[in-house]
PDB file of C-alpha atoms in Angstrom:
ATOM      1  CA  GLY A   7      -0.129  -0.004  -0.015  1.00 80.00           C
ATOM      2  CA  ASN A   8       0.902   3.627  -0.005  1.00 85.00           C
ATOM      3  CA  SER A   9       3.266   4.831   2.603  1.00 90.00           C
ATOM      4  CA  VAL A  10       5.542   7.746   3.537  1.00 93.00           C
ATOM      5  CA  THR A  11       9.022   7.584   5.199  1.00 95.00           C
ATOM      6  CA  GLN A  12      10.785  10.404   6.607  1.00 94.00           C
ATOM      7  CA  MET A  13      14.039  10.756   8.669  1.00 88.00           C
ATOM      8  CA  GLU A  14      14.015  10.060  12.111  1.00 83.00           C
ATOM      9  CA  GLY A  15      14.667  12.916  14.612  1.00 84.00           C
ATOM     10  CA  PRO A  16      15.339  14.865  16.551  1.00 94.00           C
ATOM     11  CA  VAL A  17      17.348  17.174  14.420  1.00 96.00           C
ATOM     12  CA  THR A  18      19.241  20.029  16.277  1.00 97.00           C
ATOM     13  CA  LEU A  19      20.598  23.037  14.383  1.00 97.00           C
ATOM     14  CA  SER A  20      21.996  26.273  15.056  1.00 97.00           C
ATOM     15  CA  GLU A  21      20.346  29.401  13.978  1.00 97.00           C
ATOM     16  CA  GLU A  22      20.954  30.185  10.373  1.00 96.00           C
ATOM     17  CA  ALA A  23      22.068  26.544   9.416  1.00 97.00           C
ATOM     18  CA  PHE A  24      20.872  24.880   6.345  1.00 98.00           C
ATOM     19  CA  LEU A  25      17.882  22.318   7.111  1.00 97.00           C
ATOM     20  CA  THR A  26      17.045  19.325   5.236  1.00 97.00           C
ATOM     21  CA  ILE A  27      14.389  16.709   6.214  1.00 97.00           C
ATOM     22  CA  ASN A  28      14.322  13.674   3.790  1.00 97.00           C
ATOM     23  CA  CYS A  29      11.001  12.116   2.916  1.00 97.00           C
ATOM     24  CA  THR A  30      10.326   9.382   0.530  1.00 97.00           C
ATOM     25  CA  TYR A  31       6.944   7.935  -0.522  1.00 95.00           C
ATOM     26  CA  THR A  32       5.534   4.624  -1.951  1.00 93.00           C
ATOM     27  CA  ALA A  33       2.471   5.126  -4.125  1.00 89.00           C
ATOM     28  CA  THR A  34       0.278   4.178  -7.109  1.00 83.00           C
ATOM     29  CA  GLY A  35      -0.215   7.056  -9.432  1.00 82.00           C
ATOM     30  CA  TYR A  36       0.817  10.464  -8.606  1.00 83.00           C
ATOM     31  CA  PRO A  37      -0.759  11.504  -5.325  1.00 88.00           C
ATOM     32  CA  SER A  38      -0.553  15.034  -4.000  1.00 90.00           C
ATOM     33  CA  LEU A  39       2.279  15.546  -1.444  1.00 93.00           C
ATOM     34  CA  PHE A  40       2.378  17.775   1.596  1.00 95.00           C
ATOM     35  CA  TRP A  41       4.429  19.037   4.423  1.00 97.00           C
ATOM     36  CA  TYR A  42       2.574  19.854   7.840  1.00 96.00           C
ATOM     37  CA  VAL A  43       4.225  21.635  10.743  1.00 97.00           C
ATOM     38  CA  GLN A  44       3.075  21.106  14.482  1.00 94.00           C
ATOM     39  CA  TYR A  45       4.502  24.004  17.007  1.00 93.00           C
ATOM     40  CA  PRO A  46       4.211  22.626  20.573  1.00 89.00           C
ATOM     41  CA  GLY A  47       1.036  22.330  21.917  1.00 85.00           C
ATOM     42  CA  GLU A  48      -0.862  22.983  18.678  1.00 87.00           C
ATOM     43  CA  GLY A  49      -2.352  21.016  15.860  1.00 89.00           C
ATOM     44  CA  LEU A  50      -1.004  20.429  12.702  1.00 92.00           C
ATOM     45  CA  GLN A  51      -0.891  23.239   9.848  1.00 93.00           C
ATOM     46  CA  LEU A  52      -0.012  23.051   6.251  1.00 93.00           C
ATOM     47  CA  LEU A  53       3.200  24.241   5.321  1.00 96.00           C
ATOM     48  CA  LEU A  54       3.507  23.620   1.514  1.00 95.00           C
ATOM     49  CA  LYS A  55       2.144  21.286  -0.910  1.00 93.00           C
ATOM     50  CA  ALA A  56       2.838  20.007  -4.383  1.00 93.00           C
ATOM     51  CA  THR A  57       0.112  18.497  -6.753  1.00 89.00           C
ATOM     52  CA  LYS A  58       1.955  16.897  -9.535  1.00 88.00           C
ATOM     53  CA  ALA A  59       5.628  15.668 -10.556  1.00 91.00           C
ATOM     54  CA  ASP A  60       8.241  18.461 -10.688  1.00 94.00           C
ATOM     55  CA  ASP A  61       6.191  21.080  -8.819  1.00 94.00           C
ATOM     56  CA  LYS A  62       7.953  22.853  -6.182  1.00 96.00           C
ATOM     57  CA  GLY A  63       5.999  23.911  -3.077  1.00 95.00           C
ATOM     58  CA  SER A  64       7.286  26.993  -1.083  1.00 97.00           C
ATOM     59  CA  ASN A  65       6.227  28.869   2.093  1.00 96.00           C
ATOM     60  CA  LYS A  66       7.985  30.980   4.800  1.00 95.00           C
ATOM     61  CA  GLY A  67      11.404  30.067   3.283  1.00 97.00           C
ATOM     62  CA  PHE A  68      10.853  26.394   3.244  1.00 98.00           C
ATOM     63  CA  GLU A  69      10.772  24.568  -0.115  1.00 98.00           C
ATOM     64  CA  ALA A  70      10.235  21.060  -1.250  1.00 98.00           C
ATOM     65  CA  THR A  71      10.186  19.361  -5.066  1.00 97.00           C
ATOM     66  CA  TYR A  72       8.066  16.576  -6.001  1.00 96.00           C
ATOM     67  CA  ARG A  73      10.586  14.130  -7.479  1.00 96.00           C
ATOM     68  CA  LYS A  74       8.788  11.153  -9.203  1.00 92.00           C
ATOM     69  CA  GLU A  75      12.172   9.786 -10.522  1.00 94.00           C
ATOM     70  CA  THR A  76      13.298   9.270  -6.665  1.00 95.00           C
ATOM     71  CA  THR A  77       9.896   9.296  -5.085  1.00 95.00           C
ATOM     72  CA  SER A  78      10.938  11.953  -2.807  1.00 97.00           C
ATOM     73  CA  PHE A  79       9.705  15.280  -1.292  1.00 97.00           C
ATOM     74  CA  HIS A  80      12.370  16.589   0.780  1.00 98.00           C
ATOM     75  CA  LEU A  81      11.877  19.417   2.845  1.00 98.00           C
ATOM     76  CA  GLU A  82      14.793  22.256   2.732  1.00 98.00           C
ATOM     77  CA  LYS A  83      15.303  25.851   4.042  1.00 98.00           C
ATOM     78  CA  GLY A  84      18.391  27.880   3.838  1.00 97.00           C
ATOM     79  CA  SER A  85      18.565  29.548   6.901  1.00 96.00           C
ATOM     80  CA  VAL A  86      16.593  28.287  10.128  1.00 97.00           C
ATOM     81  CA  GLN A  87      15.469  30.526  13.014  1.00 97.00           C
ATOM     82  CA  VAL A  88      14.602  29.359  16.507  1.00 97.00           C
ATOM     83  CA  SER A  89      11.121  29.981  15.779  1.00 96.00           C
ATOM     84  CA  ASP A  90      11.246  27.033  13.400  1.00 97.00           C
ATOM     85  CA  SER A  91      11.584  24.600  16.116  1.00 97.00           C
ATOM     86  CA  ALA A  92       8.469  22.175  15.838  1.00 97.00           C
ATOM     87  CA  VAL A  93       7.791  18.878  14.456  1.00 96.00           C
ATOM     88  CA  TYR A  94       7.423  18.442  10.686  1.00 97.00           C
ATOM     89  CA  PHE A  95       5.420  15.690   9.003  1.00 96.00           C
ATOM     90  CA  CYS A  96       5.411  14.575   5.418  1.00 96.00           C
ATOM     91  CA  ALA A  97       2.268  13.265   3.872  1.00 94.00           C
ATOM     92  CA  LEU A  98       0.303  12.068   0.880  1.00 91.00           C
ATOM     93  CA  ALA A  99      -3.014  11.996  -0.356  1.00 87.00           C
ATOM     94  CA  GLY A 100      -3.924   8.587  -1.226  1.00 72.00           C
ATOM     95  CA  GLY A 101      -4.556   6.241   1.823  1.00 66.00           C
ATOM     96  CA  SER A 102      -6.779   3.195   0.809  1.00 65.00           C
ATOM     97  CA  GLN A 103      -9.266   4.484   3.150  1.00 63.00           C
ATOM     98  CA  GLY A 104      -9.553   7.967   1.343  1.00 67.00           C
ATOM     99  CA  ASN A 105      -7.260   9.616   3.796  1.00 81.00           C
ATOM    100  CA  LEU A 106      -3.959  11.323   4.191  1.00 87.00           C
ATOM    101  CA  ILE A 107      -0.883   9.188   5.079  1.00 89.00           C
ATOM    102  CA  PHE A 108       1.485  10.757   7.333  1.00 92.00           C
ATOM    103  CA  GLY A 109       5.041   9.967   8.228  1.00 94.00           C
ATOM    104  CA  LYS A 110       6.374   9.756  11.718  1.00 93.00           C
ATOM    105  CA  GLY A 111       7.520  13.293  12.022  1.00 95.00           C
ATOM    106  CA  THR A 112      10.892  14.799  12.551  1.00 96.00           C
ATOM    107  CA  LYS A 113      11.253  16.893  15.481  1.00 95.00           C
ATOM    108  CA  LEU A 114      13.490  19.972  14.807  1.00 97.00           C
ATOM    109  CA  SER A 115      15.211  22.034  17.556  1.00 97.00           C
ATOM    110  CA  VAL A 116      17.091  25.336  16.660  1.00 97.00           C
ATOM    111  CA  LYS A 117      19.376  26.881  19.100  1.00 97.00           C
ATOM    112  CA  PRO A 118      20.353  30.485  19.112  1.00 94.00           C
TER     113      PRO A 118
ATOM    114  CA  LYS B  15     -12.648  33.160  10.182  1.00 64.00           C
ATOM    115  CA  ALA B  16     -12.825  31.049  13.202  1.00 75.00           C
ATOM    116  CA  GLY B  17     -10.405  27.882  13.114  1.00 91.00           C
ATOM    117  CA  VAL B  18     -11.361  24.275  13.843  1.00 95.00           C
ATOM    118  CA  THR B  19     -12.342  24.089  17.613  1.00 96.00           C
ATOM    119  CA  GLN B  20     -12.037  20.892  19.711  1.00 97.00           C
ATOM    120  CA  THR B  21     -13.446  20.177  23.048  1.00 97.00           C
ATOM    121  CA  PRO B  22     -12.423  19.463  25.563  1.00 97.00           C
ATOM    122  CA  ARG B  23      -8.473  19.960  25.376  1.00 96.00           C
ATOM    123  CA  TYR B  24      -7.805  17.947  28.059  1.00 97.00           C
ATOM    124  CA  LEU B  25      -9.335  14.805  29.920  1.00 96.00           C
ATOM    125  CA  ILE B  26      -8.535  12.135  32.178  1.00 98.00           C
ATOM    126  CA  LYS B  27     -10.484   8.939  32.194  1.00 97.00           C
ATOM    127  CA  THR B  28     -10.168   5.452  33.650  1.00 97.00           C
ATOM    128  CA  ARG B  29     -10.071   2.195  32.170  1.00 97.00           C
ATOM    129  CA  GLY B  30     -13.494   0.834  31.109  1.00 97.00           C
ATOM    130  CA  GLN B  31     -15.321   4.390  30.854  1.00 98.00           C
ATOM    131  CA  GLN B  32     -16.335   5.938  27.786  1.00 98.00           C
ATOM    132  CA  VAL B  33     -15.577   9.432  26.338  1.00 98.00           C
ATOM    133  CA  THR B  34     -16.908  11.821  23.711  1.00 98.00           C
ATOM    134  CA  LEU B  35     -14.854  14.488  21.889  1.00 98.00           C
ATOM    135  CA  SER B  36     -16.454  17.329  20.005  1.00 98.00           C
ATOM    136  CA  CYS B  37     -15.127  19.204  16.808  1.00 98.00           C
ATOM    137  CA  SER B  38     -16.372  22.183  15.157  1.00 97.00           C
ATOM    138  CA  PRO B  39     -15.014  22.550  11.621  1.00 96.00           C
ATOM    139  CA  ILE B  40     -14.062  25.856  10.039  1.00 94.00           C
ATOM    140  CA  SER B  41     -17.437  27.382   8.716  1.00 93.00           C
ATOM    141  CA  GLY B  42     -18.302  26.060   5.260  1.00 90.00           C
ATOM    142  CA  HIS B  43     -16.116  23.057   5.444  1.00 90.00           C
ATOM    143  CA  ARG B  44     -18.297  19.762   5.159  1.00 90.00           C
ATOM    144  CA  SER B  45     -15.602  17.193   5.440  1.00 91.00           C
ATOM    145  CA  VAL B  46     -14.368  16.173   9.027  1.00 94.00           C
ATOM    146  CA  SER B  47     -11.505  13.929   9.612  1.00 94.00           C
ATOM    147  CA  TRP B  48     -10.173  12.409  12.844  1.00 96.00           C
ATOM    148  CA  TYR B  49      -6.767  11.221  13.708  1.00 96.00           C
ATOM    149  CA  GLN B  50      -5.201   9.685  16.688  1.00 97.00           C
ATOM    150  CA  GLN B  51      -1.559  10.870  17.421  1.00 94.00           C
ATOM    151  CA  THR B  52       0.557   8.782  19.733  1.00 94.00           C
ATOM    152  CA  PRO B  53       4.593   9.010  20.182  1.00 89.00           C
ATOM    153  CA  GLY B  54       4.972   5.164  18.975  1.00 87.00           C
ATOM    154  CA  GLN B  55       2.345   5.034  16.132  1.00 90.00           C
ATOM    155  CA  GLY B  56       2.393   8.762  15.022  1.00 90.00           C
ATOM    156  CA  LEU B  57      -0.848  10.100  13.136  1.00 93.00           C
ATOM    157  CA  GLN B  58      -3.499   7.267  12.379  1.00 93.00           C
ATOM    158  CA  PHE B  59      -6.459   7.842  10.555  1.00 92.00           C
ATOM    159  CA  LEU B  60      -9.760   7.143  12.422  1.00 96.00           C
ATOM    160  CA  PHE B  61     -12.459   8.004  10.117  1.00 92.00           C
ATOM    161  CA  GLU B  62     -13.876  10.827   7.738  1.00 92.00           C
ATOM    162  CA  TYR B  63     -17.356  12.222   7.442  1.00 93.00           C
ATOM    163  CA  PHE B  64     -18.663  14.219   4.829  1.00 90.00           C
ATOM    164  CA  SER B  65     -22.330  15.374   4.827  1.00 89.00           C
ATOM    165  CA  GLU B  66     -23.286  13.563   7.965  1.00 92.00           C
ATOM    166  CA  THR B  67     -22.078  10.299   6.238  1.00 92.00           C
ATOM    167  CA  GLN B  68     -19.107   8.260   7.358  1.00 92.00           C
ATOM    168  CA  ARG B  69     -17.218   8.354   3.992  1.00 88.00           C
ATOM    169  CA  ASN B  70     -14.007   6.562   5.012  1.00 87.00           C
ATOM    170  CA  LYS B  71     -12.706   4.537   7.916  1.00 90.00           C
ATOM    171  CA  GLY B  72      -9.479   3.524   9.257  1.00 91.00           C
ATOM    172  CA  ASN B  73      -8.256   0.290  11.050  1.00 91.00           C
ATOM    173  CA  PHE B  74      -9.573   0.957  14.435  1.00 96.00           C
ATOM    174  CA  PRO B  75     -11.783  -1.407  16.512  1.00 96.00           C
ATOM    175  CA  GLY B  76     -15.485  -0.790  16.877  1.00 96.00           C
ATOM    176  CA  ARG B  77     -15.096   0.866  20.186  1.00 97.00           C
ATOM    177  CA  PHE B  78     -14.064   3.950  18.072  1.00 98.00           C
ATOM    178  CA  SER B  79     -17.189   5.494  16.499  1.00 97.00           C
ATOM    179  CA  GLY B  80     -18.237   9.070  15.427  1.00 97.00           C
ATOM    180  CA  ARG B  81     -20.884  11.056  13.920  1.00 97.00           C
ATOM    181  CA  GLN B  82     -21.640  14.285  12.070  1.00 97.00           C
ATOM    182  CA  PHE B  83     -24.411  16.615  12.435  1.00 96.00           C
ATOM    183  CA  SER B  84     -26.300  18.749   9.728  1.00 94.00           C
ATOM    184  CA  ASN B  85     -24.371  21.773  11.023  1.00 93.00           C
ATOM    185  CA  SER B  86     -20.951  19.674  10.101  1.00 93.00           C
ATOM    186  CA  ARG B  87     -20.157  19.481  13.704  1.00 97.00           C
ATOM    187  CA  SER B  88     -18.663  16.020  14.636  1.00 97.00           C
ATOM    188  CA  GLU B  89     -18.148  13.897  17.693  1.00 98.00           C
ATOM    189  CA  MET B  90     -16.274  10.756  18.210  1.00 98.00           C
ATOM    190  CA  ASN B  91     -16.728   8.484  20.940  1.00 98.00           C
ATOM    191  CA  VAL B  92     -14.527   5.769  22.340  1.00 98.00           C
ATOM    192  CA  SER B  93     -16.042   3.026  24.590  1.00 96.00           C
ATOM    193  CA  THR B  94     -14.496   0.770  27.142  1.00 97.00           C
ATOM    194  CA  LEU B  95     -11.139   2.783  27.424  1.00 97.00           C
ATOM    195  CA  GLU B  96      -7.964   1.049  27.376  1.00 97.00           C
ATOM    196  CA  LEU B  97      -4.630   2.356  28.746  1.00 97.00           C
ATOM    197  CA  GLY B  98      -3.460   2.370  24.916  1.00 96.00           C
ATOM    198  CA  ASP B  99      -6.234   4.931  24.064  1.00 97.00           C
ATOM    199  CA  SER B 100      -4.257   7.617  25.871  1.00 98.00           C
ATOM    200  CA  ALA B 101      -3.508   9.845  23.031  1.00 97.00           C
ATOM    201  CA  LEU B 102      -3.858  13.321  21.445  1.00 95.00           C
ATOM    202  CA  TYR B 103      -7.119  13.149  19.165  1.00 97.00           C
ATOM    203  CA  LEU B 104      -6.956  15.503  16.133  1.00 96.00           C
ATOM    204  CA  CYS B 105      -9.840  16.701  14.281  1.00 96.00           C
ATOM    205  CA  ALA B 106      -9.370  18.191  10.805  1.00 94.00           C
ATOM    206  CA  SER B 107     -11.756  19.925   8.307  1.00 93.00           C
ATOM    207  CA  SER B 108     -11.572  20.367   4.551  1.00 89.00           C
ATOM    208  CA  PRO B 109     -13.273  22.388   1.952  1.00 82.00           C
ATOM    209  CA  SER B 110     -13.016  19.567  -0.526  1.00 71.00           C
ATOM    210  CA  GLY B 111     -15.836  17.608  -1.431  1.00 65.00           C
ATOM    211  CA  ARG B 112     -13.691  14.841  -2.997  1.00 64.00           C
ATOM    212  CA  ALA B 113     -11.797  12.092  -1.352  1.00 55.00           C
ATOM    213  CA  PRO B 114      -8.977  12.099  -0.244  1.00 54.00           C
ATOM    214  CA  PRO B 115      -9.065  15.534   0.640  1.00 58.00           C
ATOM    215  CA  GLY B 116      -6.534  17.836  -0.298  1.00 69.00           C
ATOM    216  CA  GLU B 117      -5.415  20.553   2.416  1.00 82.00           C
ATOM    217  CA  LEU B 118      -6.634  19.681   6.025  1.00 89.00           C
ATOM    218  CA  PHE B 119      -7.032  22.279   8.559  1.00 91.00           C
ATOM    219  CA  PHE B 120      -6.295  20.803  11.730  1.00 93.00           C
ATOM    220  CA  GLY B 121      -7.723  21.923  15.519  1.00 95.00           C
ATOM    221  CA  GLU B 122      -5.427  21.834  18.458  1.00 94.00           C
ATOM    222  CA  GLY B 123      -6.544  18.469  19.705  1.00 95.00           C
ATOM    223  CA  SER B 124      -8.084  16.751  22.697  1.00 97.00           C
ATOM    224  CA  ARG B 125      -5.384  15.032  24.762  1.00 96.00           C
ATOM    225  CA  LEU B 126      -6.767  12.043  26.449  1.00 98.00           C
ATOM    226  CA  THR B 127      -5.163  10.127  29.441  1.00 98.00           C
ATOM    227  CA  VAL B 128      -6.519   6.868  30.421  1.00 97.00           C
ATOM    228  CA  LEU B 129      -5.527   5.594  33.932  1.00 96.00           C
TER     229      LEU B 129
END
């Protein structure tokens, strides 16, 4: 079935460092792909999305490109801030029950 | 525009009891989904309702049930609580009428602790 695998955390970076969180997927067809972010004590919120191959989603300095040849959707940011500390979830639309399938989440901590 | 509202935010129950959680979606959203979030299993899909009908269901036992009202508000119920039901229960609404939904808008969740 469809699935999402993302890198285990936690990831600890210094402010202004470069961020990459890896996400790969297994799916039939070409489902839409998403990155969601969960700040402490809050629910998830959409960070960015891509609906077809080669699409690049971007928001708040974060970017991810839908790569069908490598079945990947890696999240990147050139310069992280302390306020980016959160848990990041990769997801695809295409669960067998008509749901979004989420990765396990990657906790990011950014130190000043 | 008000976001997704979940009540209660925190609750403590004992094994064998039942619990009802409530979710008010964003105005105009007709799809409501429920997810269980635990440290070990991550986010697992419970069910989705659209126009008062359960449209999709995850792989949870029958103790987990839900419903949706005509105003799109939704409730989920867990009967005969077990220790393993301790989790953050997240509700999400979507403006999309198609399944699977595109962007989901999440509430802050209801944190259930079962003692």
